[in-house]
Amino acid sequence: MAFSFLSTVPSLLPLVPAPLNIAATSVSRYPTVSVTIRCNKIEVYTANEVRFHRRDILKCVGATFGMELIRSSGTFVEVAEAADLIQRRQRSEFLSSIKDTLFQAIKANRDIIPSLLTLALNDAITYDKASKSGGPNGSIRFSSEISRPENKGLTAALNFIEEAKKEIDSYSKGGPISYADLIQLAAQSATKQTFLAAAIRKCGGNEEKGNLLYTAYGSNGQWGLFERNFGRSDTQEPDPEGRVPQWDKASVQELKDKFSALGLGPRQLAVLSAFLGPDQIATETLLAADPEVFPWVQKYQRSRETVSETDYEVDLITTFTKLSSLGQQINYEAYTYPVKKVDFSKLKL
């Protein structure tokens, strides 16, 4: 059995030298090539006895088949990319709506801000590196956990989360939002409002100028990584007891030890002072008594006096982002939904 496949291996042609001393107008550019395959034996001859190795021919054939496979798979790649873009847009639109809901709700109840910050911290700081359990998983919603001594005074913040969840779930197209996500997003919104309030205060209370100041010099663009970690799952049981300090009773050393167990140090402890209780100044006074924490407390106090608060805001966002993802496997397809196909046959033109 013999057949020719010369048309499928054009890359072989340049390997054959053109005959010398023959006018180009009188002969074809390349010599005639005949290929014969008999079972496992390949013989290749040219008019000038130029020979190809069997290995070269098989490589060319394999490359041809491979290129055809890649070409034919292009449609599947395009479909996958389009689906990914649709899911990204769905998540982005949903996240934008959540942020609007939280912003308006917190703006109407600014007294809840300190409790929202502590609620997010206490839900996240249950993470245990040894067992890889706990973390920002929404466990603080359970009555047996929210009623613990370290969570005293946080019931109002949890009630706020419950009310916000009802509203958000009512317009979600991709299923209910997890408590784990919502608790952290509420703390983000609360944090941003403290930044904005500081900018307004520096503008003498002028809200319009304060908004312009925060837009021009604020840290709003630093939240990218935090917002990509959107898709946490809720645990179905409370986290173990004894993992969260009582912030108002613990010594600075105990706080340092807790942060150290999570891979955080005095710098992160100082920048999270607003999360450790309702009175940030009192908390910082306590932290400043420790020689390791004092330089960082001083640094961030000075930063908050500047126009942009860059050091304080950026370090706070970075630390909070790390805390808010401890031990979590993010589902990057969370809150997506099938797109309804349009039946063009029913369209009236």
C-alpha angles and dihedrals in degrees: 000000000000136000140165125241099171092125091062097053108055091153089073094065100073089055091068112081116228116247114268126240094014122121114247091227094060102050139031118266093251132037121252112275124200123188125193125188120192112179103290098352125087124191122187125187136172131191089261094043093253106162132206123209115242088235092061093051094048091049090054093047091049091049091050093052090045093052090049090052092050091047093050092048093057092093092057091049091051092050091049092050092048091050091050092051091050092051092048091052092048092051092045093051092047092048091049091053091048092052091050091050093049094044093055093043094050093043088058092049109031093161088074093064099092092048093049090053093050092044090057092045094049092048091051102039093064086084114125116199095200096056095024089227134128124026130128095340102129094255091133088075091075114098092229090059103037088053094059118114094251090057096051111141095019098101092093090054091051090049087053089053091050092053093046090049092056091054095044094047089052092066100029113116094188103054134279119321115249120247087232092061096039096051091053094043090051089054089049091053091047091050093050090051091054088053091049092046090053090053092050091048090053088054092057093261094304103145096196094051091043091055090050091049093051092046092050101040106012129109099244091124092059095074097080098106093043091054093047088060089075114134108064118163126230119241117229097221139041119271117250118278124252098045099102122063122224095249096205094050105033120100120241089251091056090051091049091050092051093049091045090056088059095048094260129122143197091292093059092043091055096047092051093055091118089059095054099072145331095278110061094180092054090048092051091048089056093046093047090064088073113081093216095051098037098079091053094047088052092047094053094044089055091046091055088058092059125088096250102028084212100161094045098043097043094047091046092051092047093050094043090049090055093047093048093058102041109143094346127139103210117218103213091190094057116129094016121128140189116277115235110242119232116236100217091188089070095051115110112224 
